[in-house]
Coordinates of C-alpha atoms in Angstrom, one line a residue:
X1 CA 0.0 0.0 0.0
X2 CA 3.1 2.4 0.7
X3 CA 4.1 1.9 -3.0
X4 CA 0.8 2.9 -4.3
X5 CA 0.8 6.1 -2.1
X6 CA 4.2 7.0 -3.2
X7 CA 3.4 6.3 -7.1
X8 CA 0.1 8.6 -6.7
X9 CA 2.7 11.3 -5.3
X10 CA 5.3 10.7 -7.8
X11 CA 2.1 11.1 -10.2
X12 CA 0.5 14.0 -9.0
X13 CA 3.6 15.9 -8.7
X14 CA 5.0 15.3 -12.1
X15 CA 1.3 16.3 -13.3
X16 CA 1.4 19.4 -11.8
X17 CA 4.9 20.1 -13.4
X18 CA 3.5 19.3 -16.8
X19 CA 0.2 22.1 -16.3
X20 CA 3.2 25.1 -15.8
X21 CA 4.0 24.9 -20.1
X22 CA 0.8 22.9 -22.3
X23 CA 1.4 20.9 -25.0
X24 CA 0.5 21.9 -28.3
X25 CA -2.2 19.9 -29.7
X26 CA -2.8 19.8 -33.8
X27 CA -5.6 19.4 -35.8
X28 CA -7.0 18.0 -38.8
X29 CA -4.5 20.0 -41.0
X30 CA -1.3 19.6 -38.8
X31 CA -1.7 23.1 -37.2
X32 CA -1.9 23.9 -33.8
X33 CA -5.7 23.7 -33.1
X34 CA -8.4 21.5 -32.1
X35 CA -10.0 19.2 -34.9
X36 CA -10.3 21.3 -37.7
X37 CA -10.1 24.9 -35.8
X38 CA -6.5 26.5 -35.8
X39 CA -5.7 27.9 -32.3
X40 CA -3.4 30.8 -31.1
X41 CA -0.6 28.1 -29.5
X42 CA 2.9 27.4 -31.1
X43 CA 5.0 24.4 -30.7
X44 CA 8.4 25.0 -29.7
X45 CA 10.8 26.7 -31.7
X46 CA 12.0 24.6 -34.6
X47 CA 9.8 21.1 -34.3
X48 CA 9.0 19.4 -37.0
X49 CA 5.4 17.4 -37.2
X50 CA 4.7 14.9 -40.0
X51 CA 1.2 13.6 -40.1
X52 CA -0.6 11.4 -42.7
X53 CA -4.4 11.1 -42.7
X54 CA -7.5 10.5 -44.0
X55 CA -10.6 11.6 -44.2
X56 CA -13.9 10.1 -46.7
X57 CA -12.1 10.4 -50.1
X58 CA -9.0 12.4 -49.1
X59 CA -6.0 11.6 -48.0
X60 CA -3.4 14.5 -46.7
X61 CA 0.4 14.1 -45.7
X62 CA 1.5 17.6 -44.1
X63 CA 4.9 18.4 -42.8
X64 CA 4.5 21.1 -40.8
X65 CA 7.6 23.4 -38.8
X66 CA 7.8 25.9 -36.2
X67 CA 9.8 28.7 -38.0
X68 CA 10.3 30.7 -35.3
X69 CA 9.1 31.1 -32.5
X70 CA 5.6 32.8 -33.6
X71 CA 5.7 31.8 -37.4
X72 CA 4.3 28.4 -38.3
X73 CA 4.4 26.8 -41.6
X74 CA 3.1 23.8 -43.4
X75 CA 3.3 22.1 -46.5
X76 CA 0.6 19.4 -47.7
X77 CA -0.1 17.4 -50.8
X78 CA -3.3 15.9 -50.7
X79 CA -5.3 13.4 -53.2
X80 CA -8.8 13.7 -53.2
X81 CA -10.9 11.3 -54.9
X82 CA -13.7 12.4 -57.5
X83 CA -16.7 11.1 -59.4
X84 CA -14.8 11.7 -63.0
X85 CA -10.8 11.8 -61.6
X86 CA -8.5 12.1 -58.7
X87 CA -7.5 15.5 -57.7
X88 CA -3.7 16.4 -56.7
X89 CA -3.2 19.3 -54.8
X90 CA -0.4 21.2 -52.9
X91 CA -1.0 23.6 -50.7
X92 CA 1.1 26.0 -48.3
X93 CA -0.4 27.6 -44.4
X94 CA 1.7 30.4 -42.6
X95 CA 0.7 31.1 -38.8
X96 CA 1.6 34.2 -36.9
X97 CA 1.3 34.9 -33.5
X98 CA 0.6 38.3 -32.9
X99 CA 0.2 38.7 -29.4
X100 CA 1.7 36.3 -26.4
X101 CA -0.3 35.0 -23.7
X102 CA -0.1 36.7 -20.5
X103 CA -1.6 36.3 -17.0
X104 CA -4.7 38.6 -18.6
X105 CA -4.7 38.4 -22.0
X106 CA -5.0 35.4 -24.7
X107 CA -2.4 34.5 -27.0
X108 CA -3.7 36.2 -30.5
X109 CA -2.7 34.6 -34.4
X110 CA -3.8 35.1 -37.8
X111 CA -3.2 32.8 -40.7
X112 CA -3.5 32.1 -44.6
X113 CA -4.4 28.2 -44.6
X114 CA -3.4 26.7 -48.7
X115 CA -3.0 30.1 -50.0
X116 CA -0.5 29.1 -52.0
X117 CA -2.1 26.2 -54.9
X118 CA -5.2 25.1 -55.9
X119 CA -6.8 26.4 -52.9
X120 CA -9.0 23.1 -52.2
X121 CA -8.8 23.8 -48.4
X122 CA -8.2 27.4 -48.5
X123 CA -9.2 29.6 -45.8
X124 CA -8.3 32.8 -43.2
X125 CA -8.5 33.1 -39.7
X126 CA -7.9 34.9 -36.2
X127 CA -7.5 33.0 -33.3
X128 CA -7.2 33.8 -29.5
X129 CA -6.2 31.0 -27.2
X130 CA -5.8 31.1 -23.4
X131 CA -4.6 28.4 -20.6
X132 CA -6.7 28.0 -17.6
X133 CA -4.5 25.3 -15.5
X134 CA -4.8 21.7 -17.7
X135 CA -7.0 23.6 -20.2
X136 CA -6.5 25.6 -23.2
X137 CA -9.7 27.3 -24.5
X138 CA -9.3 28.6 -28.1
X139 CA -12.1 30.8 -30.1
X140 CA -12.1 32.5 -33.6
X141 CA -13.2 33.8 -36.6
X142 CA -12.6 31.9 -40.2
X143 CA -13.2 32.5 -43.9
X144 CA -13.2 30.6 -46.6
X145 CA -13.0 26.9 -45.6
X146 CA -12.8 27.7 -42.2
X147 CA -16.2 29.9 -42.8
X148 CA -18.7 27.1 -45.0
X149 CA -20.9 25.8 -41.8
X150 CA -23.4 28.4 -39.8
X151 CA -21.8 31.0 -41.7
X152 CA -22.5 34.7 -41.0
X153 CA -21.5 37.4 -43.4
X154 CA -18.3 38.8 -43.6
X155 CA -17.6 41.8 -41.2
X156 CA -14.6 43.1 -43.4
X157 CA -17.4 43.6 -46.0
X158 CA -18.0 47.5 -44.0
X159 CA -14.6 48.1 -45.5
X160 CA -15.3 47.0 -48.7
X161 CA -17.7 44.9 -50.9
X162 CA -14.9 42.3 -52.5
X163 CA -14.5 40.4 -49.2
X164 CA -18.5 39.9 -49.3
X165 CA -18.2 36.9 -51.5
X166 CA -15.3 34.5 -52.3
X167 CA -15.2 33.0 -56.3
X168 CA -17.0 30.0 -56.9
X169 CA -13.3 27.7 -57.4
X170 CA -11.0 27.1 -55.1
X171 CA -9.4 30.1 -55.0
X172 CA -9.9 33.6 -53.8
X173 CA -10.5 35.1 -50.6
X174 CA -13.6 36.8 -48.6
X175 CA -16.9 35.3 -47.9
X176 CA -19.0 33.7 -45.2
X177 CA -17.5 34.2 -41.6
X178 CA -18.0 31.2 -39.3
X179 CA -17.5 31.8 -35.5
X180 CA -16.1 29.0 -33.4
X181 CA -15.1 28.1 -30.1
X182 CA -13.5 24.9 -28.3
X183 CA -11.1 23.6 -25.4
X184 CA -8.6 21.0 -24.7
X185 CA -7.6 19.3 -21.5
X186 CA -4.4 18.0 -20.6
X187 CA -4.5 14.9 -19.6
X188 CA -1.3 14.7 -17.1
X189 CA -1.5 11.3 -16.0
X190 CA -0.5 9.7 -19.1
X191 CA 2.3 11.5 -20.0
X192 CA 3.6 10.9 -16.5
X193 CA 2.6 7.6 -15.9
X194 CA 4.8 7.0 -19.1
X195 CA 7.9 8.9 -18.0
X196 CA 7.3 11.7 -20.5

């Protein structure tokens, strides 16, 4: 019984080290985010992520790499399956933190998601992210891809009528707006339970 007491210490204590810096948690695209929603975190300085998945009738590998430490990059090639032919595409997303966290304030980025290729999973956002002990709570703004579900119309659109509607391909910017919101929870236990 004395060993289980002392492994639920040696537990608990290397838990609460491992609140003091988050890990970053990627989405869908290899981006820091949740699911399919970037989020205002950055992995540390220089990582390099490699991720392939899929989804339905895609299939995306992305390499993705902490630039510095507030610029994010990633490259993906994707194949996406269609009725008539299969569809190869290439796409670059840049990430830039604007504003660190502090004790106050969330941590603030903006980013161009395949703005460089056939624009299949293009898309623009703003993201603020703040840590609250084991969670990280992350909410937004996103156009384009980021923008297609319970869309609302575009509030750059005061400034000028182009960024009301996005072309009909896979290209250009503007468009429907899309609001979204979401947390993460660090699970502590099993990263120290596994000596990470």
């Amino acid at each position: 019984m004395k060993l289980f007491w002392a492994a639920l210490s040696g537990v608990l204590c290397t838990a609460h080290i491992s609140f003091a810096e988050p890990r970053v948690t990627y989405n869908a695209y290899v981006m820091p985010g949740l699911v399919d929603m970037p989020s205002a975190q950055s992995a540390p300085d220089a990582e390099l992520s490699f991720s392939v998945s899929q989804s339905g009738k895609s299939l995306r590998n992305t390499l993705t790499f902490q630039i510095a430490p507030r610029l994010t990059g990633a490259f993906r090639y994707s194949s996406i399956e269609r009725p008539t032919q299969t569809l190869y595409d290439r796409s670059f997303d840049l990430r830039y933190r604007l504003l660190d966290e502090t004790q106050l304030r969330p941590a603030v980025a903006v980013g161009l998601q395949d703005f460089i290729g056939t624009g299949v999973y293009s898309g623009e956002y703003v993201a603020a992210s703040k840590t609250f002990g084991p969670v990280v709570a992350t909410a937004g703004i996103g156009w384009g891809r980021l923008g297609s579900h319970n869309s609302f119309d575009n509030p750059l659109g005061l400034i000028s009528s182009r960024f009301d509607t996005r072309d009909a391909g896979f290209t250009g910017t503007g468009g429907a707006s899309n609001r979204r919101a979401g947390f993460a929870v660090q699970r502590p236990f099993l990263p120290a339970l596994l000596g990470q």
